[in-house]
Coordinates of C-alpha atoms in Angstrom, one line a residue:
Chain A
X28 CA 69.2 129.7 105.4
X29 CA 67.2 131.3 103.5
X30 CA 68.0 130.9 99.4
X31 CA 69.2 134.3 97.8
X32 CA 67.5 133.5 94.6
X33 CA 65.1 130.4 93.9
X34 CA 64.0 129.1 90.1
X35 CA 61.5 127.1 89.4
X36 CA 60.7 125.5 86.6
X37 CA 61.5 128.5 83.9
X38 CA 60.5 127.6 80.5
X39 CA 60.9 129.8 77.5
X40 CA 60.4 129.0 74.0
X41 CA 61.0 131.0 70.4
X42 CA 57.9 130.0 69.0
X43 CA 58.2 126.1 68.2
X44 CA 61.8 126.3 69.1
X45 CA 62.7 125.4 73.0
X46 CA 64.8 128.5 74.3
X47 CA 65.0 126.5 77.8
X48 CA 62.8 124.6 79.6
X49 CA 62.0 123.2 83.0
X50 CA 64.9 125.1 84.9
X51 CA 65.1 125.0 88.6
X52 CA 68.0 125.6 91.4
X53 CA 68.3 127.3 95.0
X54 CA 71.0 129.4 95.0
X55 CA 72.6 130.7 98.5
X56 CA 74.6 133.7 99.8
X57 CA 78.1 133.6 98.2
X58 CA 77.8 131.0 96.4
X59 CA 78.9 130.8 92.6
X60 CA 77.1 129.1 90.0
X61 CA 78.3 128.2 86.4
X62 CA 76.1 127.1 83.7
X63 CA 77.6 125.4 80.9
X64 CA 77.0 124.0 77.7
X65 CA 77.7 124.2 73.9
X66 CA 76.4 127.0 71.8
X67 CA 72.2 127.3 71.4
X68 CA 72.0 124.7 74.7
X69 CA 69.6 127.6 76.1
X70 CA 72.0 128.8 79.1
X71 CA 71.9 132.3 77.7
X72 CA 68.6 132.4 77.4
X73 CA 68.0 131.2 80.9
X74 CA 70.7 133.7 82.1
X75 CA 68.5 136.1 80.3
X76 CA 65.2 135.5 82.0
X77 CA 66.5 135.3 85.5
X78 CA 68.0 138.6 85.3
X79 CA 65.1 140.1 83.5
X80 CA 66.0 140.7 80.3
X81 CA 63.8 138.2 78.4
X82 CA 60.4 137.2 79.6
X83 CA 59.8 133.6 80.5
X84 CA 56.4 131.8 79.3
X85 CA 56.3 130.0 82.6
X86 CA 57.8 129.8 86.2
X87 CA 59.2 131.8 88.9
X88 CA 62.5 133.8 90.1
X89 CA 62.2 134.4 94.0
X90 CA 64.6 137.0 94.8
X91 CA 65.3 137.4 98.4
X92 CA 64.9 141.4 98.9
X93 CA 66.4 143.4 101.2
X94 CA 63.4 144.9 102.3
X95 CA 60.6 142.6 101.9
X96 CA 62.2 139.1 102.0
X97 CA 61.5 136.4 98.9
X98 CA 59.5 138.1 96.3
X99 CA 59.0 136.5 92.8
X100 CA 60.7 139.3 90.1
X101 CA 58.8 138.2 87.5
X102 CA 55.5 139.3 89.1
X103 CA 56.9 142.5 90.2
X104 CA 56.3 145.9 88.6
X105 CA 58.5 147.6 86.4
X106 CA 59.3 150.0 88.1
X107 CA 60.4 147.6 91.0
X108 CA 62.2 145.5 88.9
X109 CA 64.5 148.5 87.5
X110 CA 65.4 149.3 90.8
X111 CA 66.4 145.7 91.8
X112 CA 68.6 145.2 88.6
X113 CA 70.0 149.1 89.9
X114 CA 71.1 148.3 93.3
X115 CA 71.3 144.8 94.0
X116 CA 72.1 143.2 90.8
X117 CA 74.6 143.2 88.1
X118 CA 74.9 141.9 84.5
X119 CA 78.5 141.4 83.1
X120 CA 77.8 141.1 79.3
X121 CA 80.5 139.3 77.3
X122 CA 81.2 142.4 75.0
X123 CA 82.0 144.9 77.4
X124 CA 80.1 147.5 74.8
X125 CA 76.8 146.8 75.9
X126 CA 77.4 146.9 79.2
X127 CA 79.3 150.3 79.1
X128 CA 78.4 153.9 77.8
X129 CA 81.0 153.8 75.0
X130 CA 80.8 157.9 74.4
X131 CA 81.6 158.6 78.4
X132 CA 84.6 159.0 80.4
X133 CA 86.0 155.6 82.3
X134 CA 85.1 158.0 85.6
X135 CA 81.9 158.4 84.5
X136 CA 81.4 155.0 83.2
X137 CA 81.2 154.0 87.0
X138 CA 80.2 157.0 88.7
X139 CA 76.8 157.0 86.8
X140 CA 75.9 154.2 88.4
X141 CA 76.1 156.0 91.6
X142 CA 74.3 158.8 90.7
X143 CA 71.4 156.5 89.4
X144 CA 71.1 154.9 93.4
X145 CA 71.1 158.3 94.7
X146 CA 74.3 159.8 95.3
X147 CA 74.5 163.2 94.6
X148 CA 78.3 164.6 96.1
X149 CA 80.3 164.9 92.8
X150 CA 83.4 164.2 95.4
X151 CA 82.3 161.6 96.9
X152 CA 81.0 160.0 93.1
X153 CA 84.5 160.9 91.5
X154 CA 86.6 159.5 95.1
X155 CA 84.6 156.2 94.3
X156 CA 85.0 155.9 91.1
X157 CA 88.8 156.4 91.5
X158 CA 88.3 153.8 94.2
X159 CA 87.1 150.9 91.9
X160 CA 89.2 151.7 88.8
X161 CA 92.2 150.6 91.2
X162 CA 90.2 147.4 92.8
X163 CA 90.4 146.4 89.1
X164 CA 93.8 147.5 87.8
X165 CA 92.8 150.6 86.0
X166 CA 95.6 153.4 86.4
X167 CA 93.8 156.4 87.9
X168 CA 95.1 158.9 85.0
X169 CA 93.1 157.1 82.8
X170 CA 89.8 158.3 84.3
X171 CA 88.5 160.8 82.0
X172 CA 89.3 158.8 79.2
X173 CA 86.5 157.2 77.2
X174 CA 86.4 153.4 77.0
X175 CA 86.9 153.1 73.0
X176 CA 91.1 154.3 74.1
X177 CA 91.4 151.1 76.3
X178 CA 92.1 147.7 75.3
X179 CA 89.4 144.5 75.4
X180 CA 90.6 143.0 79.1
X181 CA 90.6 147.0 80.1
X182 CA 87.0 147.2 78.8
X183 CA 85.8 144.1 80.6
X184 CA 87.3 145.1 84.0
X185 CA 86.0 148.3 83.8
X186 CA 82.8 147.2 83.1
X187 CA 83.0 145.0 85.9
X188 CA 83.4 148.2 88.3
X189 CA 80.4 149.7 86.7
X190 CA 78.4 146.5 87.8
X191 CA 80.0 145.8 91.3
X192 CA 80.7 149.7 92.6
X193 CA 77.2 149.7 94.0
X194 CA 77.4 146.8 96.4
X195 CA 75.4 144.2 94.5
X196 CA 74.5 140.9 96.3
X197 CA 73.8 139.0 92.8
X198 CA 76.1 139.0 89.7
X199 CA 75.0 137.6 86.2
X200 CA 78.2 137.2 83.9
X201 CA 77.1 136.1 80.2
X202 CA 81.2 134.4 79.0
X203 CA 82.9 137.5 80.8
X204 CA 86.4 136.0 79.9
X205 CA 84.9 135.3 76.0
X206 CA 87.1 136.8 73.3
X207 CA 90.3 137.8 75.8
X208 CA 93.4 136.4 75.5
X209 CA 94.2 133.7 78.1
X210 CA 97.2 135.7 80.0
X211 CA 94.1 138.8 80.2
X212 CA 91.8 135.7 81.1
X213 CA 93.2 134.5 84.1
X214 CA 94.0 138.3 85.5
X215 CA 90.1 138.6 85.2
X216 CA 89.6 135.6 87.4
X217 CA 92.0 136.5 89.5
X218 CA 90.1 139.9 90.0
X219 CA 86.6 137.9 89.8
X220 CA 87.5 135.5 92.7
X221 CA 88.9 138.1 95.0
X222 CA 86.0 140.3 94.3
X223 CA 83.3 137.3 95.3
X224 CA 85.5 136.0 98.2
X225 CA 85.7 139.8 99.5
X226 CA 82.3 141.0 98.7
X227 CA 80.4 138.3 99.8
X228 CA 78.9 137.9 96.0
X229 CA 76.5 135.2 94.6
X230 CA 76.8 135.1 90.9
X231 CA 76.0 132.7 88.2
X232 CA 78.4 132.4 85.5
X233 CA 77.3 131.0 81.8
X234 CA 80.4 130.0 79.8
X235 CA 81.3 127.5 77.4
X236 CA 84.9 127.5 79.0
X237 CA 85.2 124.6 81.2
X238 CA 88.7 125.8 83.1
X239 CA 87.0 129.1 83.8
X240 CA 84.0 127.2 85.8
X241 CA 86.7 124.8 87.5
X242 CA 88.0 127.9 89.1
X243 CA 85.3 130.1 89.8
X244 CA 82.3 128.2 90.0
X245 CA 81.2 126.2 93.4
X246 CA 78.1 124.6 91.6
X247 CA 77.7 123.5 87.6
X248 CA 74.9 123.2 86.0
X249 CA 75.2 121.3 82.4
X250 CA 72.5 122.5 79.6
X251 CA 71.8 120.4 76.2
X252 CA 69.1 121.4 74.0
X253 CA 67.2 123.4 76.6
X254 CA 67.2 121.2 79.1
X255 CA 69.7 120.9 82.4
X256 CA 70.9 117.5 82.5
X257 CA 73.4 117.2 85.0
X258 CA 73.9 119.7 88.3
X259 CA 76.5 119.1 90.9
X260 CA 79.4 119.8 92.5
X261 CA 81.5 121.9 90.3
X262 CA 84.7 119.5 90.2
X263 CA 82.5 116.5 91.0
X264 CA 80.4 116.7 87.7
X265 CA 84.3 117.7 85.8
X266 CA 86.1 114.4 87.4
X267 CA 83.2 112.1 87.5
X268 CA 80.3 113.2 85.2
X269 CA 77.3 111.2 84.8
X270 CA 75.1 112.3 81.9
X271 CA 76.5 111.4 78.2
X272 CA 76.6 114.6 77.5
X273 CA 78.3 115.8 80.2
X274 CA 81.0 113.0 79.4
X275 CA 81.6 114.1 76.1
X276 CA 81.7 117.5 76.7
X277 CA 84.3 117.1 79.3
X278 CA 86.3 114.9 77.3
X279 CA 86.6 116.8 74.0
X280 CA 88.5 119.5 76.0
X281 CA 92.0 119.8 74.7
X282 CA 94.2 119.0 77.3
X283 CA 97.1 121.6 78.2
Chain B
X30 CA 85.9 105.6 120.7
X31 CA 83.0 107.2 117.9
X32 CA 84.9 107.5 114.2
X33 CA 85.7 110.5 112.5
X34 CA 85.4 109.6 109.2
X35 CA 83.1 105.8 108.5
X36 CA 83.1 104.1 105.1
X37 CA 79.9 101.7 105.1
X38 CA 79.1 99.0 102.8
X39 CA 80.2 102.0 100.0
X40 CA 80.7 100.9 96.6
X41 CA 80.8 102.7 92.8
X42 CA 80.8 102.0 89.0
X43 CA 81.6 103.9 86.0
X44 CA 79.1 104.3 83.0
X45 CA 80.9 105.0 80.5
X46 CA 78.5 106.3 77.6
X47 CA 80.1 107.3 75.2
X48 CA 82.0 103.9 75.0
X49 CA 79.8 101.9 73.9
X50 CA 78.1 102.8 77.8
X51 CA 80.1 99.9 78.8
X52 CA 80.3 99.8 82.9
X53 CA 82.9 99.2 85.3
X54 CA 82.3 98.1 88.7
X55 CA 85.4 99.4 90.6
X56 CA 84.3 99.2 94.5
X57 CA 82.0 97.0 96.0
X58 CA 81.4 96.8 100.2
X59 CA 84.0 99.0 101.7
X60 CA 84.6 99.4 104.9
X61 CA 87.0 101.6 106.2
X62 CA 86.5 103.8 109.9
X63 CA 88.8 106.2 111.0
X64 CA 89.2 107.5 114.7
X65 CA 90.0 111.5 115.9
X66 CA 94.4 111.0 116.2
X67 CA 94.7 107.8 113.8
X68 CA 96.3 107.6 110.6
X69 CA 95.5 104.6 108.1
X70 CA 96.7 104.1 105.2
X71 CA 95.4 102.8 102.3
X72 CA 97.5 100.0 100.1
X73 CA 96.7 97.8 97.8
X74 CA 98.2 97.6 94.0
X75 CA 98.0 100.3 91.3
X76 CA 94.1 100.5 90.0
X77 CA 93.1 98.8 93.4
X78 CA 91.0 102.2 93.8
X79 CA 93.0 103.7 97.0
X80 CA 92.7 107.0 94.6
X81 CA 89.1 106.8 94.0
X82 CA 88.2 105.9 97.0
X83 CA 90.0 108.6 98.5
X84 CA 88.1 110.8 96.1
X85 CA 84.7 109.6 97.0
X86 CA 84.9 110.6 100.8
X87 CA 85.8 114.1 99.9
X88 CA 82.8 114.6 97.2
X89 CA 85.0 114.6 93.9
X90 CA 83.4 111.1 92.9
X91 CA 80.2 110.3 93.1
X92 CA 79.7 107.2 95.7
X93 CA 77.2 104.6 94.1
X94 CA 75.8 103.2 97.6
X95 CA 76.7 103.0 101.0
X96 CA 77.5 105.8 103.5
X97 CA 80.2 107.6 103.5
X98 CA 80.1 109.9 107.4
X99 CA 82.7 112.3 107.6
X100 CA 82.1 114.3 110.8
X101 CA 78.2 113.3 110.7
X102 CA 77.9 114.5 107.3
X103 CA 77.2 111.7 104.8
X104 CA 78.9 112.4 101.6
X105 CA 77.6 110.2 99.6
X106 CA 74.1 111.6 100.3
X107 CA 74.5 115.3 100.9
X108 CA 73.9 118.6 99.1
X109 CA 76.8 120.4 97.2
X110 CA 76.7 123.5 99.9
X111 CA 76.4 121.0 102.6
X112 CA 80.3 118.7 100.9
X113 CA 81.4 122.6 100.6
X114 CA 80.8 123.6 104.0
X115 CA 82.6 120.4 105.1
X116 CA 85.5 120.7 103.1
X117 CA 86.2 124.5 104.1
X118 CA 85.6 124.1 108.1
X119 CA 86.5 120.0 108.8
X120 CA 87.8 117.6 105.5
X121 CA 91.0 118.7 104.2
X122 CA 92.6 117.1 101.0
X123 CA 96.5 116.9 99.9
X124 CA 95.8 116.0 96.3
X125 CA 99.2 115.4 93.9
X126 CA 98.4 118.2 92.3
X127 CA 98.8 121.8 92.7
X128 CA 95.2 124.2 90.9
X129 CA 95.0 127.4 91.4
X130 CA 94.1 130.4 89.8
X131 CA 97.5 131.9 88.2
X132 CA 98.8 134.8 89.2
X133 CA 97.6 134.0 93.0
X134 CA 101.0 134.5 95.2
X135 CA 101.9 131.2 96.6
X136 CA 101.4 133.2 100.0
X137 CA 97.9 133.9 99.8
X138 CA 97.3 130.8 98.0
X139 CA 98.8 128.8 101.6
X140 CA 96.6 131.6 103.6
X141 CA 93.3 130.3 101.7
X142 CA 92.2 127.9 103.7
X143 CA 92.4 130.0 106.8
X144 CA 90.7 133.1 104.8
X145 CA 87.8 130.9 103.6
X146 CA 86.9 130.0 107.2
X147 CA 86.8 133.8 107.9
X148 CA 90.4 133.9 109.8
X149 CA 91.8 137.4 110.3
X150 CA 94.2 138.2 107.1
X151 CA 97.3 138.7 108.4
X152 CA 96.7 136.0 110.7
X153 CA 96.1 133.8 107.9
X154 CA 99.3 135.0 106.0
X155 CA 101.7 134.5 109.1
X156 CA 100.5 131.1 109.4
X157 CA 100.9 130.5 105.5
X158 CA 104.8 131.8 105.8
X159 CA 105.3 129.8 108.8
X160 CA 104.5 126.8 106.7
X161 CA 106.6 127.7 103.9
X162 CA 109.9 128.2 105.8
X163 CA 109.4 125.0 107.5
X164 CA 109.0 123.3 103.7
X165 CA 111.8 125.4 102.8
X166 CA 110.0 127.2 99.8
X167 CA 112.9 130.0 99.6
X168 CA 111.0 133.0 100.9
X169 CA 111.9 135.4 97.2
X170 CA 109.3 133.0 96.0
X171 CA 106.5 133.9 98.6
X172 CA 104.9 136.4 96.3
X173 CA 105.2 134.7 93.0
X174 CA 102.2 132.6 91.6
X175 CA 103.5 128.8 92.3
X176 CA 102.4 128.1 88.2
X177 CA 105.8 128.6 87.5
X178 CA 107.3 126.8 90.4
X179 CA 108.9 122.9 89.7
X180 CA 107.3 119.9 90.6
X181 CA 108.8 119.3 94.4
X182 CA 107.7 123.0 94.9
X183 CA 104.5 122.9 93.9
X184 CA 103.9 119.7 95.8
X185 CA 105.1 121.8 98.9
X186 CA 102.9 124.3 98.5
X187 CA 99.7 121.7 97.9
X188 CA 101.1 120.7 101.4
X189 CA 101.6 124.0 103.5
X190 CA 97.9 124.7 101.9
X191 CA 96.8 121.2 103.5
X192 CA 97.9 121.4 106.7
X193 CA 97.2 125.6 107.3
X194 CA 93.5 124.7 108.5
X195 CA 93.7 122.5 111.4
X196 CA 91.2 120.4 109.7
X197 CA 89.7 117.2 111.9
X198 CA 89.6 115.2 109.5
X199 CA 92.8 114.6 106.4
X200 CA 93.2 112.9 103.2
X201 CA 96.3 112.9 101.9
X202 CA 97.6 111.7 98.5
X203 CA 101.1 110.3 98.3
X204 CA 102.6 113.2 100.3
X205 CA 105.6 112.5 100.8
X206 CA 106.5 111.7 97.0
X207 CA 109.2 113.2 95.0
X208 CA 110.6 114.9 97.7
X209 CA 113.9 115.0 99.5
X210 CA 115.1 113.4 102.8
X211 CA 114.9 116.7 105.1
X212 CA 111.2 118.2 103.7
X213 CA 110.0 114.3 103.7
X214 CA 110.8 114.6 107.3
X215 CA 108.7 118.0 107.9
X216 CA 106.0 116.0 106.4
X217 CA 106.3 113.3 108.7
X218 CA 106.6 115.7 111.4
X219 CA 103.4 117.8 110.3
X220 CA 101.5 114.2 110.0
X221 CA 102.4 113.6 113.6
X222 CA 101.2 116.8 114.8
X223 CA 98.1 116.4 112.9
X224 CA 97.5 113.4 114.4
X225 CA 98.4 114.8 118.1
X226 CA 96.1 117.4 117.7
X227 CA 93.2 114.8 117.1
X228 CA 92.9 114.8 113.1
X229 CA 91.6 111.4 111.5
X230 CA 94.0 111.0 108.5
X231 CA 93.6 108.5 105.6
X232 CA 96.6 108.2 103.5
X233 CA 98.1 106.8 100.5
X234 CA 102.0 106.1 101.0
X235 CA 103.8 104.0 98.4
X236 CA 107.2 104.8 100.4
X237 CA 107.1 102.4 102.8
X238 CA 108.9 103.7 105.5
X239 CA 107.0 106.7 105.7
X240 CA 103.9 104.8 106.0
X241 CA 105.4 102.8 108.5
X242 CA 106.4 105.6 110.8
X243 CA 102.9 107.5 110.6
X244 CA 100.2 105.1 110.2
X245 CA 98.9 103.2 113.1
X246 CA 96.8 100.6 110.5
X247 CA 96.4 99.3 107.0
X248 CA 93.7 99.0 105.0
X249 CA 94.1 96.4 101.6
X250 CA 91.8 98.6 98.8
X251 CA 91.6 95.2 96.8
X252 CA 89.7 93.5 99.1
X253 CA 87.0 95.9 97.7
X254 CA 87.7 95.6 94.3
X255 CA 85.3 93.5 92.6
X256 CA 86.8 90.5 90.7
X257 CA 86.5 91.3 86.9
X258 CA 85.6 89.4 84.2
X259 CA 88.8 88.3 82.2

């Protein structure tokens, strides 16, 4: 099978300062990744430059295309690029404001995002946008209500539908439970999971939460300065970790 | 006849390194082969390792050396996707403890098994209630996340979510503890079928009785367990 996205060997620095170096993983149709580590251990950044957002200094991202197979995104034009992160990808940002259009209607919030891949039936736009407010547990009489009226788990699932309503086959999610409370947490996983299972997503997930990756994530990756030092099963790196780091992180969670 | 699941020379150590990166060799040279309709169970005294090594064939422990073959697939060598694709279609695990994500009806959480290996849905969910009203889960609490649910219950649920798949190959993890006579006894009975149907089972029983009825052999964990300095 052929990988959905292959990195190799991404490497980014902030002038003297490593951002992240030397990252490379296969990742294949459905599956989820997490990436985790403690605050400035680069998995942002990294997160970042596979989705486009930051430049890389070195390295590739082969994205499997619908069209023309394996194609390196960083080598591609604009243009090109803009269209991938349009229709087959999604970015799930941890504050839901910059991911949404904080002065438009919910409604609009998602069906923008059809109109930008090319439907044009105001309908059919409105019919599914109704259609993924109620996939994620918004009421349908709160459509043409702007996203400021709604709470912070609200927020977060509606930019969700934004990201997911145009059939993406690759999700990045930058701490998409970050700054919820925990009952709001776990309806958003809930939501997450059935979503992947359903819609035959791959996503990688960077988080600091280690419960969130336990239940979403198939794979881990574990980042320290930069650098991934540990990769493996998701529950096998939890129960049995190898790397020092990768002990102490798992060990200095409070236990419940 | 050729094993289902086949242990070779397989042994493991901890590094602990953030304790002074002391190590502890806990396996050394086990041996263990399972055929398609056998159960065997594993003894051997508290910290003998039954528990890791049970761990180690289904890819939640790293194996040190050795072979570990489950179905063909060596464990102890292969690729994440490759340990997930074996534990969705052909190794199933009854651990003692129920995770899930809350707010998952126990129903569904049964039927996931079934769902992940692309089983029609309410196929999946019949199959899922079957299993409950054999283990006597009282059927107002079908649709309620199992989070909330007592210890016995949740342990019932672990198990109707173990034996939905008809895996071929079984681990299970003290199943039959802290339960009652009559759903000890579906237990037993869903062991036997398992076996019937041609599952290779390793088991941990520390009720004897049970492990007398079901298992077929016994294999002593501490023969593996490496003598340790005093």
């Amino acid at each position: 099978m052929t990988p959905l996205l292959s990195v190799r060997d991404v490497s980014k620095s902030y002038g003297q300062r490593i951002g992240c170096t030397e990252a490379s993983f296969d990742l294949y149709p459905g599956e989820v990744m997490g990436i985790v580590g403690e605050s400035g251990s680069g998995k942002s950044t990294l997160l970042n430059c596979l989705a486009g957002h930051l430049e890389p200094d070195r390295g590739e991202v082969i994205f499997d295309t619908r069209s023309d197979g394996p194609r390196d995104t960083l080598r591609m034009s604009e243009p090109e690029r803009r269209m991938l992160a349009r229709t087959d990808w999604a970015f799930v940002h941890q504050n839901p404001r910059d991911g949404l259009r904080m002065a438009v209607s919910a409604g609009g919030n998602v069906g923008e995002r059809l109109m930008a891949v090319g439907a044009r039936h105001y309908g059919k736009i409105r019919d599914g946008a109704i259609d993924w407010l109620g996939r994620v547990e918004i009421d349908e009489s709160r459509i043409d209500d702007r996203p400021r009226a709604f709470s912070g788990g609200m927020q977060q699932r509606l930019q969700i539908a934004r990201n997911l309503v145009t059939g993406p086959r690759l999700v990045f999610m930058d701490e998409p439970t970050g700054g919820l409370d925990v009952s709001v947490q776990a309806r958003l996983l809930d939501l997450l999971r059935g979503l992947v299972r359903e819609m035959g997503l791959s996503a990688i997930i960077v988080t600091h939460d280690l419960a969130v990756v336990r239940l979403l994530a198939d794979r881990l990756m574990v980042m320290k300065s930069g650098r991934v030092v540990e990769t493996g099963l998701t529950d096998q790196v939890l129960d049995d970790p190898q790397h020092p780091y990768t002990q102490l992180l798992v060990s200095s969670v409070l236990q419940v | 006849m050729q094993a289902m699941i086949d242990l070779r020379n397989v042994s493991k150590s901890f590094t602990l390194h953030n304790q002074g990166g002391a190590t502890i060799e806990v396996m050394r040279g086990a041996q263990v082969s399972v055929a398609p309709g056998e159960c065997v169970a594993l003894t051997g005294n508290s910290g003998a390792g039954k528990s890791t090594l049970m761990r180690m064939i289904y890819g939640n422990y790293l194996t040190g050396s050795g072979q570990i073959l489950v179905g063909g697939v060596d464990v102890a060598a292969a690729e994440p996707r490759d340990i997930l694709a074996l534990r969705r279609e052909t190794l199933g695990y009854v651990s003692q403890f129920l995770r899930v994500v809350p707010r998952v009806p126990t129903r569904e959480v049964v039927a996931e098994p079934l769902l992940a290996v692309g089983r029609d849905r309410d196929e999946a969910l019949d199959k899922a209630e079957e299993l409950l009203a054999r283990l006597n889960i009282p059927e107002a609490l079908w649709a309620l996340s199992p989070t909330t649910f007592s210890g016995g219950e949740q342990q019932r649920v672990n198990i109707a979510r173990g034996f939905a798949h008809p895996y071929p190959a079984l681990l299970l993890d003290e199943p039959t503890a802290s339960l009652d006579a009559t759903n000890r006894a579906t237990v037993l009975a869903l062991i036997d079928e398992a076996k019937a149907r041609g599952a290779a089972i390793i088991g941990i029983f520390h009720d004897e009785d049970a492990r007398a009825r079901v298992a077929d052999r016994e294999v002593d964990v501490s023969a593996f367990t490496p003598a340790r300095e005093a």
